[in-house]
C-alpha positions as CSV (number, residue, x, y, z in Angstrom):
1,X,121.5,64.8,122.9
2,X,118.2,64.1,122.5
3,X,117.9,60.8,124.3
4,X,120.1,62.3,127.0
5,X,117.2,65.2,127.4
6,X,114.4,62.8,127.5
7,X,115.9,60.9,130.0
8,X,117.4,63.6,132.4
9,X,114.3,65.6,132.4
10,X,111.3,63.7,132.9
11,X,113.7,62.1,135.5
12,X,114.8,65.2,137.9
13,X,110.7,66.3,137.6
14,X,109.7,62.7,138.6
15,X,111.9,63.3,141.7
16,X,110.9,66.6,142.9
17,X,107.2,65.6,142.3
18,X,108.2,62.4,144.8
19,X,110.1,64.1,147.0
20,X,107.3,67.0,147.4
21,X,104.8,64.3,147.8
22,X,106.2,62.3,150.5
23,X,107.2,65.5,152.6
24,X,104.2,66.7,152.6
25,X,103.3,63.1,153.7
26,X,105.4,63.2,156.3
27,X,104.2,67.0,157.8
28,X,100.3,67.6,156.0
29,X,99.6,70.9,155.7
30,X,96.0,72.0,156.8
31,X,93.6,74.3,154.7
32,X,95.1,77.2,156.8
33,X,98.0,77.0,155.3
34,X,96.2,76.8,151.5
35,X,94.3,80.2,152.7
36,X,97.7,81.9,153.9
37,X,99.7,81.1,150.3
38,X,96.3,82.5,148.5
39,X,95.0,79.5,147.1
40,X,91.7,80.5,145.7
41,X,88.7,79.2,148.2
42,X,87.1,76.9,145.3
43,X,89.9,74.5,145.9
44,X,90.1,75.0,149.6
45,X,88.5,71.5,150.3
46,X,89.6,68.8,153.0
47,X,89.4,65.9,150.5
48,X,91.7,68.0,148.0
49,X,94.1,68.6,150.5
50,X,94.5,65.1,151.4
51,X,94.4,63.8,147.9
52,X,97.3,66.3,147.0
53,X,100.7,64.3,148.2
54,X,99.2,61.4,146.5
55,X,98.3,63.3,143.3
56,X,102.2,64.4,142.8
57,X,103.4,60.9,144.0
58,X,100.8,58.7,141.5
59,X,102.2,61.9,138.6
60,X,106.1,61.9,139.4
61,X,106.2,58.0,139.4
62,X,103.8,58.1,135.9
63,X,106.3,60.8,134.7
64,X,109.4,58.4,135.2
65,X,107.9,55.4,133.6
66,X,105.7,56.2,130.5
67,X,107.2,58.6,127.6
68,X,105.5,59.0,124.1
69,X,102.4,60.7,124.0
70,X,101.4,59.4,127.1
71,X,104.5,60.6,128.9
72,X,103.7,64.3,126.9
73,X,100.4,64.4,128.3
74,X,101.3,64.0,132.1
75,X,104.6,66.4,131.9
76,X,101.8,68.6,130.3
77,X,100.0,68.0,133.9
78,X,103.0,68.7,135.5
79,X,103.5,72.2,134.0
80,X,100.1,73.3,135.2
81,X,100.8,72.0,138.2
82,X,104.6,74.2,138.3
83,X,102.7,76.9,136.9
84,X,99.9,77.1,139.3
85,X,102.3,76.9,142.0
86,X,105.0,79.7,140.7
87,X,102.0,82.0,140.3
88,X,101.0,81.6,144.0
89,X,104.1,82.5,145.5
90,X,105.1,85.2,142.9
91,X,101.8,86.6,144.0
92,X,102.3,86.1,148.0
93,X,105.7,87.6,147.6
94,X,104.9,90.3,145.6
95,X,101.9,91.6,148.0
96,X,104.2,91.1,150.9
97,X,101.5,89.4,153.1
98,X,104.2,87.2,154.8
99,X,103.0,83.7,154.0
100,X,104.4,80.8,154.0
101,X,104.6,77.4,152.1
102,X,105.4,73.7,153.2
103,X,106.2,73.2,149.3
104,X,108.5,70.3,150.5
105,X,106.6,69.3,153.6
106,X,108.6,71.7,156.3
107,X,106.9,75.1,156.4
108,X,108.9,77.6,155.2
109,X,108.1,81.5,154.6
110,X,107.6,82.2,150.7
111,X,110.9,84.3,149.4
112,X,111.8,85.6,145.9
113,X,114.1,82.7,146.3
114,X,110.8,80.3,146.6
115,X,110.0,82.3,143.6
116,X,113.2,81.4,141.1
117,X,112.9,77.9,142.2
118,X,109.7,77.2,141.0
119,X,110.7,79.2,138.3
120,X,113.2,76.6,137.4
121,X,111.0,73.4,138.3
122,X,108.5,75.1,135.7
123,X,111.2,75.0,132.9
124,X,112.5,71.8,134.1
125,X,108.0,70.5,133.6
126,X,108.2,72.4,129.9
127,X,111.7,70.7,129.0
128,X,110.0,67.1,130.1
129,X,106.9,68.0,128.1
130,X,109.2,69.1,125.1
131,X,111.6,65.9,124.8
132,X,109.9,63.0,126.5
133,X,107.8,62.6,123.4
134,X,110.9,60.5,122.0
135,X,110.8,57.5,124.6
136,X,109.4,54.7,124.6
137,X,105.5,54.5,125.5
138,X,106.2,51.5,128.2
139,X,109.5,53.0,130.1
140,X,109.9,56.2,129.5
141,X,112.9,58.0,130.6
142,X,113.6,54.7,132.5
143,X,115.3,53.3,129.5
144,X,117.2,56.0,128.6
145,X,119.5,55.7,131.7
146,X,121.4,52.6,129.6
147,X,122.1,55.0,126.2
148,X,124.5,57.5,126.4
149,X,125.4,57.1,130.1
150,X,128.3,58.9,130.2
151,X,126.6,62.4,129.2
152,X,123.4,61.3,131.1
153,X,125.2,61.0,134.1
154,X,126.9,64.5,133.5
155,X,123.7,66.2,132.4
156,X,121.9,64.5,135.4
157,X,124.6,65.6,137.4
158,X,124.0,69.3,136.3
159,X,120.2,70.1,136.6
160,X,120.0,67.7,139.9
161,X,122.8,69.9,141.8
162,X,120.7,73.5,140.4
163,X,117.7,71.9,141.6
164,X,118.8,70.4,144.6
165,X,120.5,73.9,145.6
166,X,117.6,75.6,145.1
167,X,115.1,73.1,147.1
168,X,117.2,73.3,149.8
169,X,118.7,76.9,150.0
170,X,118.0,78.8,153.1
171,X,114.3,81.1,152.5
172,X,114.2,82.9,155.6
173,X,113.1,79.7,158.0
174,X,110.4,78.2,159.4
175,X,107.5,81.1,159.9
176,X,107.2,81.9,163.8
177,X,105.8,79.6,165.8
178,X,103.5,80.2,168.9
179,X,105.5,80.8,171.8
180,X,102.5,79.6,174.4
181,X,99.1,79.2,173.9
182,X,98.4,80.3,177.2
183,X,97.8,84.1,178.3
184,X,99.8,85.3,181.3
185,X,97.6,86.3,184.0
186,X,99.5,89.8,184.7
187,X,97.5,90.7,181.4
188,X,94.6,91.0,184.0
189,X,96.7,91.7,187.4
190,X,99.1,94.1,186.1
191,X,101.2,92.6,188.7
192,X,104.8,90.4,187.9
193,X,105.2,89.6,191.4
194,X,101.7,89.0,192.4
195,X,101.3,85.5,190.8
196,X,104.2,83.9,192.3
197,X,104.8,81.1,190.5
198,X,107.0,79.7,188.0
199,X,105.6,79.9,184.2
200,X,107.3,78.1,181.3
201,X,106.2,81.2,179.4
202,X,109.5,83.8,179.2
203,X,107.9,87.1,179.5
204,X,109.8,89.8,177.8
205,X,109.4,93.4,177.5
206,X,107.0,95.3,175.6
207,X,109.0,96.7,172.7
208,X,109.7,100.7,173.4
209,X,108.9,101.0,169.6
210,X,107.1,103.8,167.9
211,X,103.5,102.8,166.4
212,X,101.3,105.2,164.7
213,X,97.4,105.5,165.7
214,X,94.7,105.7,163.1
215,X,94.7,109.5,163.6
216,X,98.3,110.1,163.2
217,X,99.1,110.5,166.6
218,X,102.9,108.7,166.8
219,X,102.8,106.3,170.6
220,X,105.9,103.9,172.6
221,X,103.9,100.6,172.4
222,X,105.1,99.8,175.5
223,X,103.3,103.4,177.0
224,X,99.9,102.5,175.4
225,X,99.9,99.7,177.4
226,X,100.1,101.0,180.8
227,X,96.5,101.5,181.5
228,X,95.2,97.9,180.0
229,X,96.5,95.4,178.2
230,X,96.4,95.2,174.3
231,X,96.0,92.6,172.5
232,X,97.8,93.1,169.0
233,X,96.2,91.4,165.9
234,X,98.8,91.7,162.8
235,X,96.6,91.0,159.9
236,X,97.0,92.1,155.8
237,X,93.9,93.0,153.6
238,X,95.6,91.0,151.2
239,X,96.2,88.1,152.8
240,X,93.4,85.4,152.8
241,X,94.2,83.6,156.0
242,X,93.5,87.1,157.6
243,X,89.8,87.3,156.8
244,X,88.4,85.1,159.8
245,X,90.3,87.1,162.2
246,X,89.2,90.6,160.8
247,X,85.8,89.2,160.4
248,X,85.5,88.3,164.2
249,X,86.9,91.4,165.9
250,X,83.9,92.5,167.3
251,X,82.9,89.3,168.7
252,X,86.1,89.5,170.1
253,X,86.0,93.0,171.7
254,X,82.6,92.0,172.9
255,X,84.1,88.9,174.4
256,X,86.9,90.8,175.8
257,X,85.6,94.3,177.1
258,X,88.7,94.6,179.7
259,X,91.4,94.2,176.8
260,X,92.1,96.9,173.5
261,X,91.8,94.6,171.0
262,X,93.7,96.4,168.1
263,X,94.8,95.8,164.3
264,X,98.6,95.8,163.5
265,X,99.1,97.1,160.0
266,X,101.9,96.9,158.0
267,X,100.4,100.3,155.9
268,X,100.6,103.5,157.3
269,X,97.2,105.0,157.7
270,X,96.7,106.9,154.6
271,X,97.1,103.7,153.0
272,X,95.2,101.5,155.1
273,X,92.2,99.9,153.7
274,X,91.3,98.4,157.7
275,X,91.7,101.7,159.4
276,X,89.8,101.9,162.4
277,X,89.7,105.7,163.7
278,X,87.3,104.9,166.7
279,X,88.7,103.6,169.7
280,X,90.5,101.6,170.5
281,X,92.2,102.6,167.0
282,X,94.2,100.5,164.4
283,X,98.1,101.0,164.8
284,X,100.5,100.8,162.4
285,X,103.5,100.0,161.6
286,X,105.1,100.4,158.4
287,X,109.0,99.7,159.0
288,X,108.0,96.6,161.1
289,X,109.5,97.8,164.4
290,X,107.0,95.7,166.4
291,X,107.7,92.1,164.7
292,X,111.1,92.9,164.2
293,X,111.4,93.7,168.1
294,X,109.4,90.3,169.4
295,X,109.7,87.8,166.7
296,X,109.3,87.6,163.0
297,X,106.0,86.2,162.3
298,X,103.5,85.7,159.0
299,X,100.0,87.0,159.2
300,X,97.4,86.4,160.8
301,X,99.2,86.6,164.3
302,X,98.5,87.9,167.5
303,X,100.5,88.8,170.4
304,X,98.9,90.0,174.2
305,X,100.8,92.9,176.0
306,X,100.3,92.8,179.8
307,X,99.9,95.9,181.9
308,X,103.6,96.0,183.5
309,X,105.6,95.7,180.8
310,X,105.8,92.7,180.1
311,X,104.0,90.1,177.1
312,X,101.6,88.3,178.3
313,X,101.2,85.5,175.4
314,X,102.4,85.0,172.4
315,X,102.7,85.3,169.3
316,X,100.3,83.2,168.1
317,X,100.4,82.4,164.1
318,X,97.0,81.4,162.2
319,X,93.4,82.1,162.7
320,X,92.7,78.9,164.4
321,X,95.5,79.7,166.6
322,X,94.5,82.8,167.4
323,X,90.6,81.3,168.0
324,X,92.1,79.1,170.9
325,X,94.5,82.0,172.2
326,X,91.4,84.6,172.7
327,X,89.4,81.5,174.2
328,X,92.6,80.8,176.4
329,X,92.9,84.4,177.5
330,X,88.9,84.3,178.1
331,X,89.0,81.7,180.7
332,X,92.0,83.6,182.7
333,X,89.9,86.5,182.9
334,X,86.2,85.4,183.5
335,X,87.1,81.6,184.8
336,X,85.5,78.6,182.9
337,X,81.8,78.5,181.9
């Protein structure tokens, strides 16, 4: 049993390390997307990012073909590596902050599911590290796929369908993408008809959904934005990738004196550490009527409300998203320069 172990093993963690290395070849993820899953800002470097993939392909590939000490020493590499992992989405999921991971190159938003897979690819790492001492140095778990093939093949069998079923189970999707970059002008004109042209943005209505103001006061979001438009940033004190956007709200407000810029909260506002009580104040929304109303999104996003009705952009996911958006919606109200 013990050759079968040391073979099947160190073999299913080569392949997930392979296969999470070339997917995230094939889609990169950007130091955004590090910031949104927590990963502490010491480590949020361009040259780490890219040097990633080809950390877990050089590891999976040394995993498969050296065993003995050597092969001990690199599945003990690997377990940090689960481990590190496992603790970043146990800790997204548990503070709720709506991120997402592209774990296996496709983005996908970070579930207790995400959670008992890594899980399992963590005991799968400690199993390697536990049994691979008893292969060859030069090999590894390579050779043991001529010993004892008939239980190889059944153990195989059996921890690549558990981990194969939970790579690819359904999480809850890709997070929201933007649906246009581009602000509607009625956000400024107030106006459906007046613009009279054909816009490959769909404009929706403003959710008729209750939202509570930093004073308690209960509002329709689609009422508050009769008078001007809003433009809704849905941010978490808890959530990294938030920071630049809460950081620049003034900036913003000052760029943007014609539109209430306001915070979306998730808290209500006796739990709210960004409460903003002057106007225009913070709303929130606890039972996520808004998202759940326009479009499931992770944090930071932002979304504009026009005037009539009607969104005017949006939603737009990530701070450097939501950079471009604001500049976008900028130039429809003031023109270039």
């Amino acid at each position: 049993m013990l050759v079968e172990l040391s073979t099947v093993l160190p073999l299913t963690l080569a392949v997930v390390l392979v296969t999470s290395a070339l997917g995230k070849l094939r889609a990169p993820d950007g130091l955004e997307g590090w910031a949104e899953l927590g990963v502490p800002k010491m480590f949020r470097r361009q040259w780490l990012l890219r040097l990633h993939p080809w950390g877990e392909l050089v590891l999976g590939v040394c995993v498969a073909v050296f065993g003995g000490v050597p092969g001990v020493v690199l599945s003990l590499v690997a377990v940090a590596l689960m481990a590190a992992y496992t603790w970043l989405v146990l800790r997204a999921v548990r503070q709720e902050a709506d991120a997402s991971c592209s774990c296996f190159g496709a983005r996908k938003r970070v579930t207790w599911v995400t959670v008992f897979r890594n899980i399992w690819l963590l005991l799968v790492a400690v199993g390697s590290a536990t049994v691979t001492g008893a292969s060859t140095t030069l090999g590894g778990a390579l050779t043991g796929l001529t010993r004892s093939a008939g239980l190889t093949a059944a153990l195989v069998a059996l921890i690549a369908a558990v981990t194969a079923a939970l790579i690819l189970w359904p999480e809850g999707g890709e997070p929201s993408a933007s649906r246009d970059a581009v602000p509607h002008p009625d956000a400024r004109l107030g106006d459906a008809g007046e613009a009279g042209e054909e816009l490959d943005y769909l404009r929706t209505r403003t959710p008729a959904v209750p939202v509570t103001a930093a004073d308690g006061t209960v509002h329709n979001l689609r009422t508050l934005t009769r008078q001007r438009p809003v433009l809704l940033l849905a941010v978490s004190p808890t959530c990294s990738a938030c920071l630049p956007v809460i950081e620049r709200i003034g900036d913003w407000r000052a760029l943007l004196p014609e539109v209430d810029i306001r915070f979306l909260l998730r808290s209500t506002p006796e739990e709210s550490e960004l409460i903003e009580h002057d106007e225009p104040q913070s709303l929130h929304d606890s039972n996520g009527y808004v998202s759940g109303s326009i479009q499931d999104w992770s944090t930071p996003a932002a979304v504009l409300l026009g005037v009539d009705g009607l969104l005017a952009g949006g939603p737009i996911i990530g701070s450097g998203g939501i950079e471009h958006f604001i500049a976008e919606i900028d130039e429809s109200l003031h023109g270039e320069g």
